[in-house]
PDB file of C-alpha atoms and ligand atoms in Angstrom:
ATOM      1  CA  UNK A   1      -6.095 -23.325  72.424  1.00  0.00           C
ATOM      2  CA  UNK A   2      -7.694 -21.390  75.340  1.00  0.00           C
ATOM      3  CA  UNK A   3      -4.539 -19.240  75.405  1.00  0.00           C
ATOM      4  CA  UNK A   4      -4.713 -18.194  71.725  1.00  0.00           C
ATOM      5  CA  UNK A   5      -5.995 -14.673  72.532  1.00  0.00           C
ATOM      6  CA  UNK A   6      -3.374 -14.143  75.239  1.00  0.00           C
ATOM      7  CA  UNK A   7      -0.588 -15.326  72.927  1.00  0.00           C
ATOM      8  CA  UNK A   8      -1.802 -12.923  70.232  1.00  0.00           C
ATOM      9  CA  UNK A   9      -1.558 -10.052  72.747  1.00  0.00           C
ATOM     10  CA  UNK A  10       1.946 -11.084  73.850  1.00  0.00           C
ATOM     11  CA  UNK A  11       3.135 -11.501  70.265  1.00  0.00           C
ATOM     12  CA  UNK A  12       1.782  -8.084  69.243  1.00  0.00           C
ATOM     13  CA  UNK A  13       3.621  -6.535  72.199  1.00  0.00           C
ATOM     14  CA  UNK A  14       6.895  -8.216  71.221  1.00  0.00           C
ATOM     15  CA  UNK A  15       7.007  -7.903  67.438  1.00  0.00           C
ATOM     16  CA  UNK A  16       6.395  -5.265  64.790  1.00  0.00           C
ATOM     17  CA  UNK A  17       4.150  -7.622  62.804  1.00  0.00           C
ATOM     18  CA  UNK A  18       1.941  -9.404  65.311  1.00  0.00           C
ATOM     19  CA  UNK A  19       0.299 -12.720  64.420  1.00  0.00           C
ATOM     20  CA  UNK A  20      -3.503 -12.895  64.504  1.00  0.00           C
ATOM     21  CA  UNK A  21      -5.511 -15.132  66.853  1.00  0.00           C
ATOM     22  CA  UNK A  22      -6.454 -17.196  63.769  1.00  0.00           C
ATOM     23  CA  UNK A  23      -2.759 -17.768  63.013  1.00  0.00           C
ATOM     24  CA  UNK A  24      -2.182 -18.892  66.616  1.00  0.00           C
ATOM     25  CA  UNK A  25      -5.204 -21.223  66.534  1.00  0.00           C
ATOM     26  CA  UNK A  26      -3.837 -22.802  63.367  1.00  0.00           C
ATOM     27  CA  UNK A  27      -0.381 -23.288  64.906  1.00  0.00           C
ATOM     28  CA  UNK A  28      -1.750 -24.640  68.205  1.00  0.00           C
ATOM     29  CA  UNK A  29      -3.893 -27.224  66.416  1.00  0.00           C
ATOM     30  CA  UNK A  30      -0.869 -28.471  64.435  1.00  0.00           C
ATOM     31  CA  UNK A  31       0.482 -31.669  66.024  1.00  0.00           C
ATOM     32  CA  UNK A  32       4.032 -30.852  64.883  1.00  0.00           C
ATOM     33  CA  UNK A  33       3.973 -27.632  66.942  1.00  0.00           C
ATOM     34  CA  UNK A  34       4.999 -27.787  70.588  1.00  0.00           C
ATOM     35  CA  UNK A  35       4.424 -24.852  72.935  1.00  0.00           C
ATOM     36  CA  UNK A  36       5.057 -23.749  76.495  1.00  0.00           C
ATOM     37  CA  UNK A  37       3.279 -20.937  78.321  1.00  0.00           C
ATOM     38  CA  UNK A  38       4.262 -19.046  81.448  1.00  0.00           C
ATOM     39  CA  UNK A  39       1.153 -18.903  83.656  1.00  0.00           C
ATOM     40  CA  UNK A  40       1.647 -15.321  84.884  1.00  0.00           C
ATOM     41  CA  UNK A  41      -1.025 -14.278  87.374  1.00  0.00           C
ATOM     42  CA  UNK A  42      -4.638 -13.158  87.367  1.00  0.00           C
ATOM     43  CA  UNK A  43      -4.073 -11.291  84.106  1.00  0.00           C
ATOM     44  CA  UNK A  44      -3.220 -14.562  82.314  1.00  0.00           C
ATOM     45  CA  UNK A  45      -0.095 -15.851  80.542  1.00  0.00           C
ATOM     46  CA  UNK A  46       2.906 -13.513  80.504  1.00  0.00           C
ATOM     47  CA  UNK A  47       5.126 -15.458  78.133  1.00  0.00           C
ATOM     48  CA  UNK A  48       5.185 -18.265  75.586  1.00  0.00           C
ATOM     49  CA  UNK A  49       7.495 -20.176  73.267  1.00  0.00           C
ATOM     50  CA  UNK A  50       6.516 -22.259  70.236  1.00  0.00           C
ATOM     51  CA  UNK A  51       8.557 -24.677  68.133  1.00  0.00           C
ATOM     52  CA  UNK A  52       7.827 -26.785  65.060  1.00  0.00           C
ATOM     53  CA  UNK A  53       9.236 -30.318  64.859  1.00  0.00           C
ATOM     54  CA  UNK A  54      10.217 -32.082  61.630  1.00  0.00           C
ATOM     55  CA  UNK A  55      11.902 -35.501  61.829  1.00  0.00           C
ATOM     56  CA  UNK A  56      14.654 -35.110  64.481  1.00  0.00           C
ATOM     57  CA  UNK A  57      15.019 -31.336  64.101  1.00  0.00           C
ATOM     58  CA  UNK A  58      12.946 -28.427  65.383  1.00  0.00           C
ATOM     59  CA  UNK A  59      12.754 -24.675  64.837  1.00  0.00           C
ATOM     60  CA  UNK A  60      11.701 -22.044  67.371  1.00  0.00           C
ATOM     61  CA  UNK A  61       8.767 -20.243  65.737  1.00  0.00           C
ATOM     62  CA  UNK A  62       8.443 -17.543  68.354  1.00  0.00           C
ATOM     63  CA  UNK A  63       9.214 -16.635  71.948  1.00  0.00           C
ATOM     64  CA  UNK A  64       7.942 -13.558  73.768  1.00  0.00           C
ATOM     65  CA  UNK A  65       7.581 -12.284  77.315  1.00  0.00           C
ATOM     66  CA  UNK A  66       5.266  -9.420  78.371  1.00  0.00           C
ATOM     67  CA  UNK A  67       7.248  -6.169  78.500  1.00  0.00           C
ATOM     68  CA  UNK A  68       6.397  -5.668  82.186  1.00  0.00           C
ATOM     69  CA  UNK A  69       7.710  -9.152  83.063  1.00  0.00           C
ATOM     70  CA  UNK A  70      11.074  -9.137  81.229  1.00  0.00           C
ATOM     71  CA  UNK A  71      14.476  -9.676  82.884  1.00  0.00           C
ATOM     72  CA  UNK A  72      12.938 -11.884  85.578  1.00  0.00           C
ATOM     73  CA  UNK A  73      14.061 -15.210  84.149  1.00  0.00           C
ATOM     74  CA  UNK A  74      10.803 -16.065  82.354  1.00  0.00           C
ATOM     75  CA  UNK A  75      12.364 -16.271  78.873  1.00  0.00           C
ATOM     76  CA  UNK A  76      15.053 -18.586  80.271  1.00  0.00           C
ATOM     77  CA  UNK A  77      12.420 -20.748  82.025  1.00  0.00           C
ATOM     78  CA  UNK A  78      10.380 -21.005  78.816  1.00  0.00           C
ATOM     79  CA  UNK A  79      13.453 -22.078  76.817  1.00  0.00           C
ATOM     80  CA  UNK A  80      14.451 -24.609  79.481  1.00  0.00           C
ATOM     81  CA  UNK A  81      11.001 -26.245  79.363  1.00  0.00           C
ATOM     82  CA  UNK A  82      10.769 -26.064  75.584  1.00  0.00           C
ATOM     83  CA  UNK A  83      14.187 -27.717  75.164  1.00  0.00           C
ATOM     84  CA  UNK A  84      13.376 -30.468  77.638  1.00  0.00           C
ATOM     85  CA  UNK A  85      10.005 -31.185  75.952  1.00  0.00           C
ATOM     86  CA  UNK A  86      11.696 -31.278  72.532  1.00  0.00           C
ATOM     87  CA  UNK A  87      14.390 -33.639  73.839  1.00  0.00           C
ATOM     88  CA  UNK A  88      11.626 -35.933  75.156  1.00  0.00           C
ATOM     89  CA  UNK A  89      10.235 -35.922  71.600  1.00  0.00           C
ATOM     90  CA  UNK A  90      13.619 -37.199  70.324  1.00  0.00           C
ATOM     91  CA  UNK A  91      14.619 -33.883  68.754  1.00  0.00           C
ATOM     92  CA  UNK A  92      18.400 -33.791  68.227  1.00  0.00           C
ATOM     93  CA  UNK A  93      18.943 -30.217  66.982  1.00  0.00           C
ATOM     94  CA  UNK A  94      17.113 -26.931  67.490  1.00  0.00           C
ATOM     95  CA  UNK A  95      17.318 -23.982  65.055  1.00  0.00           C
ATOM     96  CA  UNK A  96      16.042 -20.418  65.147  1.00  0.00           C
ATOM     97  CA  UNK A  97      16.191 -17.136  63.252  1.00  0.00           C
ATOM     98  CA  UNK A  98      16.722 -13.861  65.061  1.00  0.00           C
ATOM     99  CA  UNK A  99      17.023 -10.288  63.844  1.00  0.00           C
ATOM    100  CA  UNK A 100      20.709  -9.365  64.053  1.00  0.00           C
ATOM    101  CA  UNK A 101      19.860  -6.175  66.007  1.00  0.00           C
ATOM    102  CA  UNK A 102      17.806  -8.004  68.663  1.00  0.00           C
ATOM    103  CA  UNK A 103      20.461  -7.880  71.382  1.00  0.00           C
ATOM    104  CA  UNK A 104      18.194  -9.219  74.169  1.00  0.00           C
ATOM    105  CA  UNK A 105      17.161 -12.334  72.247  1.00  0.00           C
ATOM    106  CA  UNK A 106      20.693 -13.026  70.944  1.00  0.00           C
ATOM    107  CA  UNK A 107      22.041 -12.752  74.510  1.00  0.00           C
ATOM    108  CA  UNK A 108      19.345 -15.184  75.708  1.00  0.00           C
ATOM    109  CA  UNK A 109      20.153 -17.708  72.952  1.00  0.00           C
ATOM    110  CA  UNK A 110      23.940 -17.488  73.504  1.00  0.00           C
ATOM    111  CA  UNK A 111      23.278 -18.010  77.217  1.00  0.00           C
ATOM    112  CA  UNK A 112      21.615 -21.307  76.188  1.00  0.00           C
ATOM    113  CA  UNK A 113      24.511 -22.438  74.021  1.00  0.00           C
ATOM    114  CA  UNK A 114      23.097 -21.564  70.599  1.00  0.00           C
ATOM    115  CA  UNK A 115      25.789 -20.811  67.999  1.00  0.00           C
ATOM    116  CA  UNK A 116      25.483 -18.789  64.806  1.00  0.00           C
ATOM    117  CA  UNK A 117      25.453 -21.058  61.738  1.00  0.00           C
ATOM    118  CA  UNK A 118      24.266 -18.656  59.032  1.00  0.00           C
ATOM    119  CA  UNK A 119      23.083 -15.202  58.110  1.00  0.00           C
ATOM    120  CA  UNK A 120      20.212 -14.180  55.810  1.00  0.00           C
ATOM    121  CA  UNK A 121      20.772 -10.694  54.456  1.00  0.00           C
ATOM    122  CA  UNK A 122      17.858  -8.180  54.328  1.00  0.00           C
ATOM    123  CA  UNK A 123      15.561 -10.862  55.733  1.00  0.00           C
ATOM    124  CA  UNK A 124      13.152  -8.713  57.764  1.00  0.00           C
ATOM    125  CA  UNK A 125      11.103  -5.793  56.427  1.00  0.00           C
ATOM    126  CA  UNK A 126      10.521  -3.035  58.954  1.00  0.00           C
ATOM    127  CA  UNK A 127       7.840  -0.312  58.702  1.00  0.00           C
ATOM    128  CA  UNK A 128      10.623   2.330  58.620  1.00  0.00           C
ATOM    129  CA  UNK A 129      11.943   0.815  55.370  1.00  0.00           C
ATOM    130  CA  UNK A 130      15.036  -0.809  56.888  1.00  0.00           C
ATOM    131  CA  UNK A 131      15.674  -4.507  56.302  1.00  0.00           C
ATOM    132  CA  UNK A 132      17.960  -6.065  58.911  1.00  0.00           C
ATOM    133  CA  UNK A 133      19.529  -9.488  58.437  1.00  0.00           C
ATOM    134  CA  UNK A 134      18.501 -12.663  60.263  1.00  0.00           C
ATOM    135  CA  UNK A 135      21.062 -14.728  62.130  1.00  0.00           C
ATOM    136  CA  UNK A 136      20.442 -18.468  61.951  1.00  0.00           C
ATOM    137  CA  UNK A 137      21.417 -20.175  65.217  1.00  0.00           C
ATOM    138  CA  UNK A 138      21.618 -23.832  66.186  1.00  0.00           C
ATOM    139  CA  UNK A 139      21.949 -25.874  69.352  1.00  0.00           C
ATOM    140  CA  UNK A 140      22.389 -29.587  69.654  1.00  0.00           C
ATOM    141  CA  UNK A 141      19.969 -31.302  72.069  1.00  0.00           C
ATOM    142  CA  UNK A 142      21.511 -34.748  71.901  1.00  0.00           C
TER     143      UNK A 142
HETATM  144  C1  COA B   1      13.925 -12.068  74.280  1.00  0.00           C
HETATM  145  C2  COA B   1      12.943 -12.176  75.448  1.00  0.00           C
HETATM  146  C3  COA B   1      11.976 -13.333  75.203  1.00  0.00           C
HETATM  147  C4  COA B   1      13.760 -12.456  76.755  1.00  0.00           C
HETATM  148  O1  COA B   1      12.832 -12.740  77.813  1.00  0.00           O
HETATM  149  P1  COA B   1      13.179 -12.387  79.338  1.00  0.00           P
HETATM  150  O2  COA B   1      12.157 -13.055  80.196  1.00  0.00           O
HETATM  151  O3  COA B   1      13.324 -10.918  79.520  1.00  0.00           O
HETATM  152  O4  COA B   1      14.610 -13.090  79.507  1.00  0.00           O
HETATM  153  P2  COA B   1      15.278 -13.574  80.887  1.00  0.00           P
HETATM  154  O5  COA B   1      14.933 -12.626  81.992  1.00  0.00           O
HETATM  155  O6  COA B   1      14.934 -14.996  81.115  1.00  0.00           O
HETATM  156  O7  COA B   1      16.839 -13.436  80.543  1.00  0.00           O
HETATM  157  C5  COA B   1      17.682 -14.581  80.416  1.00  0.00           C
HETATM  158  C6  COA B   1      19.039 -14.121  79.885  1.00  0.00           C
HETATM  159  O8  COA B   1      18.905 -13.582  78.576  1.00  0.00           O
HETATM  160  C7  COA B   1      19.757 -12.439  78.397  1.00  0.00           C
HETATM  161  N1  COA B   1      18.942 -11.215  78.236  1.00  0.00           N
HETATM  162  C8  COA B   1      17.588 -11.137  78.272  1.00  0.00           C
HETATM  163  N2  COA B   1      17.179  -9.866  78.020  1.00  0.00           N
HETATM  164  C9  COA B   1      18.302  -9.140  77.828  1.00  0.00           C
HETATM  165  C10 COA B   1      18.535  -7.776  77.522  1.00  0.00           C
HETATM  166  N3  COA B   1      17.523  -6.888  77.385  1.00  0.00           N
HETATM  167  N4  COA B   1      19.816  -7.366  77.344  1.00  0.00           N
HETATM  168  C11 COA B   1      20.844  -8.236  77.485  1.00  0.00           C
HETATM  169  N5  COA B   1      20.685  -9.548  77.789  1.00  0.00           N
HETATM  170  C12 COA B   1      19.429 -10.002  77.945  1.00  0.00           C
HETATM  171  C13 COA B   1      20.582 -12.350  79.668  1.00  0.00           C
HETATM  172  O9  COA B   1      21.720 -13.180  79.482  1.00  0.00           O
HETATM  173  C14 COA B   1      19.644 -12.967  80.684  1.00  0.00           C
HETATM  174  O10 COA B   1      20.290 -13.498  81.809  1.00  0.00           O
HETATM  175  P3  COA B   1      20.547 -12.495  83.068  1.00  0.00           P
HETATM  176  O11 COA B   1      19.257 -11.797  83.374  1.00  0.00           O
HETATM  177  O12 COA B   1      20.996 -13.451  84.140  1.00  0.00           O
HETATM  178  O13 COA B   1      21.594 -11.527  82.628  1.00  0.00           O
HETATM  179  C15 COA B   1      12.166 -10.839  75.665  1.00  0.00           C
HETATM  180  O14 COA B   1      13.089  -9.764  75.664  1.00  0.00           O
HETATM  181  C16 COA B   1      11.107 -10.557  74.595  1.00  0.00           C
HETATM  182  O15 COA B   1       9.962 -11.011  74.692  1.00  0.00           O
HETATM  183  N6  COA B   1      11.472  -9.777  73.528  1.00  0.00           N
HETATM  184  C17 COA B   1      10.508  -9.432  72.460  1.00  0.00           C
HETATM  185  C18 COA B   1      10.223 -10.612  71.557  1.00  0.00           C
HETATM  186  C19 COA B   1      11.515 -11.158  70.922  1.00  0.00           C
HETATM  187  O16 COA B   1      12.379 -10.400  70.486  1.00  0.00           O
HETATM  188  N7  COA B   1      11.612 -12.499  70.875  1.00  0.00           N
HETATM  189  C20 COA B   1      12.740 -13.174  70.267  1.00  0.00           C
HETATM  190  C21 COA B   1      12.541 -13.278  68.778  1.00  0.00           C
HETATM  191  S1  COA B   1      13.808 -14.235  67.964  1.00  0.00           S
END
């Protein structure tokens, strides 16, 4: 909960519609939500990943790394820790949605063995009026 402000800053840096600190506080107080944070340095956390668990499945809610800290393996480290924590919680399958034009995130997920299992057309609404599709990806943890 102490990291809610830092996560808000990281989310705003990574996404067109940033989540508020209130939204983060709500998620972090939800016992079905599991999160990992990358400690960063004196300036505080420089990355986080959150997932919601339901029965034996989970969904990645968000993952973001500070712009200045990308391509240093932090996103991969966050996913590694998130997946191992979910597996310890008996989660058998992990899902996520990603904008089809988000090449960096799709590359990261493929690197981790996620496979495309669906596509939601015109799923996101951008400020410029465009509405890219979401890819639905899945990885087995069992
Ligand atoms: C996606 C994101 C979390 C990746 O974090 P990161 O710390 O830069 O990722 P890593 O350095 O751990 O990269 C791991 C692998 O992912 C892939 N990858 C990551 N960024 C990439 C990029 N810009 N282009 C191509 N591949 C990329 C590569 O396979 C990389 O392995 P490599 O460096 O050995 O080639 C980061 O770009 C980010 O915060 N983006 C904005 C928020 C976002 O889009 N989140 C995902 C929403 S679904």
